[in-house]
PDB file of C-alpha atoms in Angstrom:
ATOM      1  CA  MET A 306      -9.715  15.481 -29.322  1.00 69.00           C
ATOM      2  CA  LYS A 307      -9.971  18.275 -26.692  1.00 73.00           C
ATOM      3  CA  GLN A 308     -11.696  15.982 -24.129  1.00 82.00           C
ATOM      4  CA  GLU A 309      -9.048  13.236 -24.704  1.00 88.00           C
ATOM      5  CA  ARG A 310      -6.237  15.755 -24.145  1.00 89.00           C
ATOM      6  CA  SER A 311      -7.938  16.997 -20.879  1.00 88.00           C
ATOM      7  CA  LYS A 312      -8.317  13.446 -19.639  1.00 92.00           C
ATOM      8  CA  ARG A 313      -4.446  12.710 -20.388  1.00 94.00           C
ATOM      9  CA  THR A 314      -3.543  15.820 -18.564  1.00 94.00           C
ATOM     10  CA  PHE A 315      -5.862  14.710 -15.657  1.00 96.00           C
ATOM     11  CA  GLU A 316      -4.025  11.396 -15.337  1.00 96.00           C
ATOM     12  CA  ARG A 317      -0.682  13.102 -15.622  1.00 97.00           C
ATOM     13  CA  ILE A 318      -1.399  15.213 -12.593  1.00 97.00           C
ATOM     14  CA  LEU A 319      -2.578  12.501 -10.603  1.00 98.00           C
ATOM     15  CA  GLU A 320       0.588  10.445 -11.363  1.00 97.00           C
ATOM     16  CA  ALA A 321       2.654  13.411 -10.384  1.00 98.00           C
ATOM     17  CA  ALA A 322       0.750  14.090  -7.339  1.00 98.00           C
ATOM     18  CA  ALA A 323       1.066  10.346  -6.374  1.00 97.00           C
ATOM     19  CA  GLU A 324       4.868  10.351  -6.965  1.00 96.00           C
ATOM     20  CA  GLN A 325       5.133  13.458  -4.680  1.00 97.00           C
ATOM     21  CA  PHE A 326       2.829  12.209  -1.952  1.00 96.00           C
ATOM     22  CA  ALA A 327       4.510   8.659  -1.904  1.00 94.00           C
ATOM     23  CA  ALA A 328       7.946  10.182  -1.703  1.00 92.00           C
ATOM     24  CA  HIS A 329       7.305  13.214   0.644  1.00 93.00           C
ATOM     25  CA  GLY A 330       3.885  12.765   2.329  1.00 92.00           C
ATOM     26  CA  TYR A 331       1.183  15.205   2.387  1.00 91.00           C
ATOM     27  CA  ALA A 332       2.380  17.978   4.442  1.00 89.00           C
ATOM     28  CA  HIS A 333       5.591  18.323   2.549  1.00 93.00           C
ATOM     29  CA  THR A 334       3.883  18.158  -0.900  1.00 96.00           C
ATOM     30  CA  THR A 335       2.667  21.438  -2.589  1.00 96.00           C
ATOM     31  CA  ILE A 336       0.601  22.160  -5.700  1.00 96.00           C
ATOM     32  CA  ALA A 337       3.700  23.913  -6.947  1.00 96.00           C
ATOM     33  CA  ASP A 338       5.614  20.705  -6.640  1.00 97.00           C
ATOM     34  CA  VAL A 339       3.139  18.722  -8.543  1.00 97.00           C
ATOM     35  CA  ALA A 340       2.886  21.246 -11.231  1.00 97.00           C
ATOM     36  CA  ALA A 341       6.621  21.554 -11.641  1.00 96.00           C
ATOM     37  CA  ARG A 342       7.022  17.773 -11.822  1.00 96.00           C
ATOM     38  CA  ILE A 343       5.117  17.755 -15.169  1.00 95.00           C
ATOM     39  CA  GLY A 344       6.038  21.318 -16.348  1.00 96.00           C
ATOM     40  CA  MET A 345       2.719  22.824 -15.674  1.00 95.00           C
ATOM     41  CA  THR A 346       1.667  26.224 -14.110  1.00 94.00           C
ATOM     42  CA  LYS A 347      -0.262  26.129 -10.960  1.00 94.00           C
ATOM     43  CA  GLY A 348      -3.025  27.977 -12.676  1.00 93.00           C
ATOM     44  CA  ALA A 349      -3.482  25.126 -15.242  1.00 94.00           C
ATOM     45  CA  LEU A 350      -3.326  22.518 -12.644  1.00 95.00           C
ATOM     46  CA  TYR A 351      -6.318  24.248 -10.583  1.00 94.00           C
ATOM     47  CA  GLY A 352      -8.329  23.925 -13.792  1.00 93.00           C
ATOM     48  CA  HIS A 353      -8.425  20.225 -12.885  1.00 95.00           C
ATOM     49  CA  PHE A 354      -8.075  20.120  -9.122  1.00 95.00           C
ATOM     50  CA  ALA A 355      -9.263  22.978  -6.824  1.00 95.00           C
ATOM     51  CA  SER A 356      -6.890  22.126  -4.063  1.00 95.00           C
ATOM     52  CA  LYS A 357      -4.127  19.779  -2.626  1.00 95.00           C
ATOM     53  CA  ASP A 358      -7.035  18.360  -0.555  1.00 94.00           C
ATOM     54  CA  ASP A 359      -8.631  17.282  -3.843  1.00 96.00           C
ATOM     55  CA  LEU A 360      -5.535  15.564  -4.882  1.00 96.00           C
ATOM     56  CA  GLY A 361      -5.138  13.745  -1.652  1.00 94.00           C
ATOM     57  CA  ALA A 362      -8.911  12.718  -1.786  1.00 94.00           C
ATOM     58  CA  ALA A 363      -8.394  11.308  -5.167  1.00 96.00           C
ATOM     59  CA  MET A 364      -5.419   9.183  -3.734  1.00 96.00           C
ATOM     60  CA  ASN A 365      -7.710   8.046  -0.985  1.00 93.00           C
ATOM     61  CA  ARG A 366     -10.378   6.880  -3.383  1.00 95.00           C
ATOM     62  CA  HIS A 367      -7.920   5.104  -5.500  1.00 97.00           C
ATOM     63  CA  GLY A 368      -6.416   3.332  -2.451  1.00 96.00           C
ATOM     64  CA  ALA A 369      -9.948   2.356  -1.320  1.00 95.00           C
ATOM     65  CA  GLU A 370     -10.674   0.746  -4.597  1.00 96.00           C
ATOM     66  CA  ALA A 371      -7.386  -0.987  -4.875  1.00 97.00           C
ATOM     67  CA  TRP A 372      -7.758  -2.468  -1.519  1.00 97.00           C
ATOM     68  CA  GLN A 373     -11.156  -3.699  -2.274  1.00 95.00           C
ATOM     69  CA  ALA A 374      -9.879  -5.495  -5.315  1.00 95.00           C
ATOM     70  CA  ILE A 375      -6.933  -7.001  -3.239  1.00 94.00           C
ATOM     71  CA  ARG A 376      -9.336  -8.266  -0.596  1.00 92.00           C
ATOM     72  CA  ASP A 377     -11.616  -9.660  -3.119  1.00 89.00           C
ATOM     73  CA  GLY A 378      -8.994 -11.075  -5.436  1.00 82.00           C
ATOM     74  CA  SER A 379     -10.344  -9.155  -8.269  1.00 60.00           C
ATOM     75  CA  GLY A 380      -8.175  -9.537 -11.264  1.00 52.00           C
ATOM     76  CA  ALA A 381      -5.573 -11.365  -9.217  1.00 49.00           C
ATOM     77  CA  ASP A 382      -3.015 -13.955 -10.290  1.00 52.00           C
ATOM     78  CA  PRO A 383      -3.321 -17.474  -9.204  1.00 46.00           C
ATOM     79  CA  VAL A 384      -1.708 -16.606  -5.949  1.00 46.00           C
ATOM     80  CA  GLY A 385      -4.916 -16.862  -4.040  1.00 44.00           C
ATOM     81  CA  ALA A 386      -5.669 -20.350  -5.129  1.00 43.00           C
ATOM     82  CA  VAL A 387      -2.273 -21.986  -3.786  1.00 44.00           C
ATOM     83  CA  LEU A 388      -1.649 -19.807  -0.635  1.00 60.00           C
ATOM     84  CA  ASP A 389      -3.528 -19.442   2.852  1.00 80.00           C
ATOM     85  CA  PRO A 390      -5.679 -16.310   3.053  1.00 87.00           C
ATOM     86  CA  VAL A 391      -3.135 -14.432   5.057  1.00 88.00           C
ATOM     87  CA  GLY A 392      -0.457 -15.078   2.480  1.00 85.00           C
ATOM     88  CA  ALA A 393      -2.759 -14.416  -0.614  1.00 87.00           C
ATOM     89  CA  VAL A 394      -3.750 -11.044   0.772  1.00 92.00           C
ATOM     90  CA  THR A 395      -0.469  -9.976   2.010  1.00 89.00           C
ATOM     91  CA  LEU A 396       1.402 -10.898  -1.344  1.00 88.00           C
ATOM     92  CA  ARG A 397      -1.333  -9.397  -3.503  1.00 91.00           C
ATOM     93  CA  LEU A 398      -0.963  -6.111  -1.472  1.00 93.00           C
ATOM     94  CA  GLY A 399       2.776  -6.109  -1.670  1.00 89.00           C
ATOM     95  CA  ARG A 400       2.657  -6.845  -5.417  1.00 88.00           C
ATOM     96  CA  ARG A 401       0.168  -4.042  -6.039  1.00 92.00           C
ATOM     97  CA  LEU A 402       2.119  -1.625  -3.935  1.00 91.00           C
ATOM     98  CA  ALA A 403       5.256  -2.408  -5.976  1.00 87.00           C
ATOM     99  CA  THR A 404       3.642  -1.503  -9.121  1.00 89.00           C
ATOM    100  CA  ASP A 405       0.920   0.984  -8.245  1.00 94.00           C
ATOM    101  CA  ILE A 406       2.273   4.449  -7.391  1.00 95.00           C
ATOM    102  CA  ARG A 407      -1.201   5.814  -6.638  1.00 97.00           C
ATOM    103  CA  LEU A 408      -1.740   2.989  -4.106  1.00 96.00           C
ATOM    104  CA  ARG A 409       1.684   3.700  -2.580  1.00 94.00           C
ATOM    105  CA  ALA A 410       0.622   7.332  -2.096  1.00 96.00           C
ATOM    106  CA  ALA A 411      -2.678   6.463  -0.508  1.00 95.00           C
ATOM    107  CA  TYR A 412      -0.767   4.135   1.913  1.00 93.00           C
ATOM    108  CA  ARG A 413       1.761   6.767   2.713  1.00 92.00           C
ATOM    109  CA  LEU A 414      -1.072   9.432   3.468  1.00 92.00           C
ATOM    110  CA  ALA A 415      -2.779   6.758   5.751  1.00 89.00           C
ATOM    111  CA  ALA A 416       0.448   5.873   7.468  1.00 85.00           C
ATOM    112  CA  ASP A 417       1.249   9.583   8.053  1.00 84.00           C
ATOM    113  CA  ALA A 418      -2.107  10.269   9.544  1.00 81.00           C
ATOM    114  CA  LEU A 419      -1.731   7.167  11.797  1.00 74.00           C
ATOM    115  CA  LEU A 420       1.802   7.428  12.767  1.00 68.00           C
ATOM    116  CA  SER A 421       2.222  11.190  13.332  1.00 63.00           C
ATOM    117  CA  ASP A 422      -1.501  12.072  13.863  1.00 58.00           C
ATOM    118  CA  GLU A 423      -1.501  15.897  13.520  1.00 54.00           C
ATOM    119  CA  GLN A 424       2.194  16.528  14.386  1.00 60.00           C
ATOM    120  CA  ALA A 425       3.474  16.407  10.752  1.00 51.00           C
ATOM    121  CA  ALA A 426       0.808  18.542   9.415  1.00 52.00           C
ATOM    122  CA  ALA A 427       0.782  20.968  12.222  1.00 56.00           C
ATOM    123  CA  ALA A 428       4.509  21.542  11.789  1.00 56.00           C
ATOM    124  CA  ALA A 429       3.859  22.662   8.388  1.00 54.00           C
ATOM    125  CA  GLY A 430       0.760  24.609   9.345  1.00 55.00           C
ATOM    126  CA  GLU A 431      -1.637  22.316   7.466  1.00 59.00           C
ATOM    127  CA  ARG A 432      -3.992  19.389   8.002  1.00 57.00           C
ATOM    128  CA  LEU A 433      -3.994  16.019   6.606  1.00 53.00           C
ATOM    129  CA  PRO A 434      -6.606  15.147   4.030  1.00 55.00           C
ATOM    130  CA  PRO A 435      -9.798  13.449   5.540  1.00 51.00           C
ATOM    131  CA  ASP A 436     -10.603   9.763   5.486  1.00 51.00           C
ATOM    132  CA  CYS A 437      -6.926   8.446   5.817  1.00 50.00           C
ATOM    133  CA  ASN A 438      -8.181   5.190   7.142  1.00 78.00           C
ATOM    134  CA  LEU A 439      -6.581   2.789   4.508  1.00 89.00           C
ATOM    135  CA  LEU A 440      -3.918   1.554   6.835  1.00 88.00           C
ATOM    136  CA  LEU A 441      -6.419   0.793   9.610  1.00 86.00           C
ATOM    137  CA  GLU A 442      -8.727  -1.123   7.349  1.00 91.00           C
ATOM    138  CA  ILE A 443      -5.640  -3.307   6.140  1.00 94.00           C
ATOM    139  CA  GLN A 444      -4.551  -3.825   9.646  1.00 92.00           C
ATOM    140  CA  GLU A 445      -7.883  -4.884  10.875  1.00 92.00           C
ATOM    141  CA  HIS A 446      -8.327  -7.364   7.897  1.00 95.00           C
ATOM    142  CA  LEU A 447      -5.066  -8.924   8.303  1.00 95.00           C
ATOM    143  CA  ASN A 448      -5.614  -9.152  11.990  1.00 95.00           C
ATOM    144  CA  GLU A 449      -8.800 -10.907  11.604  1.00 95.00           C
ATOM    145  CA  LEU A 450      -7.154 -13.382   9.111  1.00 94.00           C
ATOM    146  CA  VAL A 451      -4.288 -14.056  11.407  1.00 93.00           C
ATOM    147  CA  ARG A 452      -6.702 -14.808  14.362  1.00 94.00           C
ATOM    148  CA  LEU A 453      -8.748 -17.330  12.114  1.00 93.00           C
ATOM    149  CA  ALA A 454      -5.577 -18.922  10.996  1.00 90.00           C
ATOM    150  CA  GLN A 455      -4.319 -19.259  14.622  1.00 91.00           C
ATOM    151  CA  ARG A 456      -7.725 -20.735  15.709  1.00 92.00           C
ATOM    152  CA  SER A 457      -7.538 -23.369  12.896  1.00 89.00           C
ATOM    153  CA  GLY A 458      -3.946 -24.357  13.819  1.00 87.00           C
ATOM    154  CA  ASP A 459      -2.462 -23.176  10.507  1.00 85.00           C
ATOM    155  CA  ILE A 460      -0.017 -20.760  12.329  1.00 86.00           C
ATOM    156  CA  THR A 461       1.554 -20.667  15.798  1.00 86.00           C
ATOM    157  CA  GLN A 462      -0.148 -18.993  18.762  1.00 89.00           C
ATOM    158  CA  SER A 463       3.405 -18.322  20.343  1.00 89.00           C
ATOM    159  CA  TYR A 464       2.799 -14.636  19.247  1.00 91.00           C
ATOM    160  CA  SER A 465      -0.297 -12.594  19.376  1.00 94.00           C
ATOM    161  CA  ALA A 466      -2.196 -11.930  16.347  1.00 94.00           C
ATOM    162  CA  ALA A 467      -1.477  -8.248  16.810  1.00 95.00           C
ATOM    163  CA  ASP A 468       2.225  -8.850  16.767  1.00 94.00           C
ATOM    164  CA  ILE A 469       2.054 -11.069  13.729  1.00 92.00           C
ATOM    165  CA  THR A 470      -0.150  -8.298  11.938  1.00 94.00           C
ATOM    166  CA  GLU A 471       2.525  -5.614  12.791  1.00 92.00           C
ATOM    167  CA  MET A 472       5.367  -7.945  11.275  1.00 89.00           C
ATOM    168  CA  LEU A 473       3.196  -8.356   8.029  1.00 90.00           C
ATOM    169  CA  LEU A 474       2.651  -4.575   7.983  1.00 89.00           C
ATOM    170  CA  ALA A 475       6.371  -4.028   8.363  1.00 86.00           C
ATOM    171  CA  PHE A 476       6.880  -6.528   5.577  1.00 83.00           C
ATOM    172  CA  VAL A 477       4.577  -4.694   3.270  1.00 85.00           C
ATOM    173  CA  ALA A 478       6.262  -1.352   4.148  1.00 82.00           C
ATOM    174  CA  ALA A 479       9.667  -2.637   3.000  1.00 79.00           C
ATOM    175  CA  VAL A 480       8.093  -3.588  -0.289  1.00 75.00           C
ATOM    176  CA  ARG A 481       7.084   0.012  -0.902  1.00 69.00           C
ATOM    177  CA  SER A 482      10.489   1.278   0.171  1.00 68.00           C
ATOM    178  CA  ALA A 483      12.464   3.142  -2.572  1.00 55.00           C
ATOM    179  CA  THR A 484      15.548   1.382  -0.919  1.00 54.00           C
ATOM    180  CA  LEU A 485      14.843  -1.802  -2.702  1.00 58.00           C
ATOM    181  CA  LYS A 486      14.600  -0.216  -6.100  1.00 62.00           C
ATOM    182  CA  SER A 487      17.655   1.898  -5.714  1.00 62.00           C
ATOM    183  CA  SER A 488      19.588  -1.146  -4.697  1.00 68.00           C
ATOM    184  CA  GLY A 489      18.629  -2.816  -7.839  1.00 73.00           C
ATOM    185  CA  ILE A 490      16.479  -5.377  -6.065  1.00 74.00           C
ATOM    186  CA  ASP A 491      13.264  -6.594  -7.578  1.00 79.00           C
ATOM    187  CA  PRO A 492      10.624  -5.858  -4.858  1.00 76.00           C
ATOM    188  CA  VAL A 493       8.262  -8.606  -5.907  1.00 76.00           C
ATOM    189  CA  ALA A 494      11.054 -11.531  -5.961  1.00 80.00           C
ATOM    190  CA  TRP A 495      12.406 -10.034  -2.700  1.00 80.00           C
ATOM    191  CA  MET A 496       8.939 -10.128  -1.053  1.00 80.00           C
ATOM    192  CA  GLU A 497       8.135 -13.699  -2.171  1.00 80.00           C
ATOM    193  CA  THR A 498      11.640 -14.963  -0.681  1.00 82.00           C
ATOM    194  CA  VAL A 499      11.052 -13.188   2.708  1.00 81.00           C
ATOM    195  CA  TRP A 500       7.640 -14.455   2.728  1.00 80.00           C
ATOM    196  CA  GLN A 501       8.557 -17.968   2.554  1.00 80.00           C
ATOM    197  CA  MET A 502      11.136 -17.632   5.380  1.00 80.00           C
ATOM    198  CA  THR A 503       9.104 -15.668   7.810  1.00 79.00           C
ATOM    199  CA  TRP A 504       5.719 -17.224   7.337  1.00 74.00           C
ATOM    200  CA  GLY A 505       7.356 -20.672   6.990  1.00 73.00           C
ATOM    201  CA  ALA A 506       8.792 -20.433  10.486  1.00 78.00           C
ATOM    202  CA  LEU A 507       5.358 -19.444  12.040  1.00 77.00           C
ATOM    203  CA  ALA A 508       3.611 -22.363  10.258  1.00 74.00           C
ATOM    204  CA  ARG A 509       6.350 -24.818  10.859  1.00 58.00           C
ATOM    205  CA  GLU A 510       5.819 -24.233  14.646  1.00 62.00           C
ATOM    206  CA  THR A 511       2.410 -25.972  14.154  1.00 56.00           C
ATOM    207  CA  GLY A 512       3.818 -28.682  12.021  1.00 54.00           C
ATOM    208  CA  GLY A 513       2.016 -27.139   9.049  1.00 51.00           C
ATOM    209  CA  ALA A 514       3.251 -27.028   5.409  1.00 50.00           C
ATOM    210  CA  VAL A 515       3.926 -23.753   3.753  1.00 47.00           C
ATOM    211  CA  ARG A 516       3.071 -23.164   0.207  1.00 50.00           C
ATOM    212  CA  ALA A 517       5.252 -20.981  -1.978  1.00 47.00           C
ATOM    213  CA  PRO A 518       3.859 -18.366  -4.176  1.00 48.00           C
ATOM    214  CA  ASP A 519       4.258 -20.807  -7.071  1.00 47.00           C
ATOM    215  CA  GLY A 520       2.140 -23.352  -5.269  1.00 48.00           C
ATOM    216  CA  ALA A 521       5.063 -25.643  -4.320  1.00 47.00           C
ATOM    217  CA  VAL A 522       4.980 -27.238  -0.748  1.00 46.00           C
ATOM    218  CA  ARG A 523       7.932 -26.357   1.396  1.00 48.00           C
TER     219      ARG A 523
END
């Protein structure tokens, strides 16, 4: 019983930390913030995690595991069977980000580390947690898939693979935006609609057909 209660508390702390990291980033989240979110004292929280670094590392581990599952299609819906590899991975990533707060937190930590490097952490007199490379791994994988699709003639070569990859990352970033939810927009439905429009335009330059997430050919 005590062990189960401890495990539940552990998970509550992780969820609270994920919500804080996703909303405010690493530098602007404190142990006190996380503890207050679930009505816990800092001392009690330290009984489960020794530092904020440990919480950040836990998010990074979850992010790495989630990304591996997305790449492999583990436990995925049938989307991978009807879409090109770029579409399958991008939509799986977007869907997971829309529903997995810990992955959103890991993504935010990685994005903060890449976009601001040390500036955001230095401004708060802190350092970012180590191994914030999730976004780089996603970027490299999508870039390779885009290059393969261009070589096979599935999508246009009018734009560089790097530019298309940046578009995909911007698309994914919008999915995790709180603005969609606060506007009452279903992020998954929005993502699938926008995907058909943007990716369809790229494929049609080559005369190719575009499959919607439901498998229908557009």
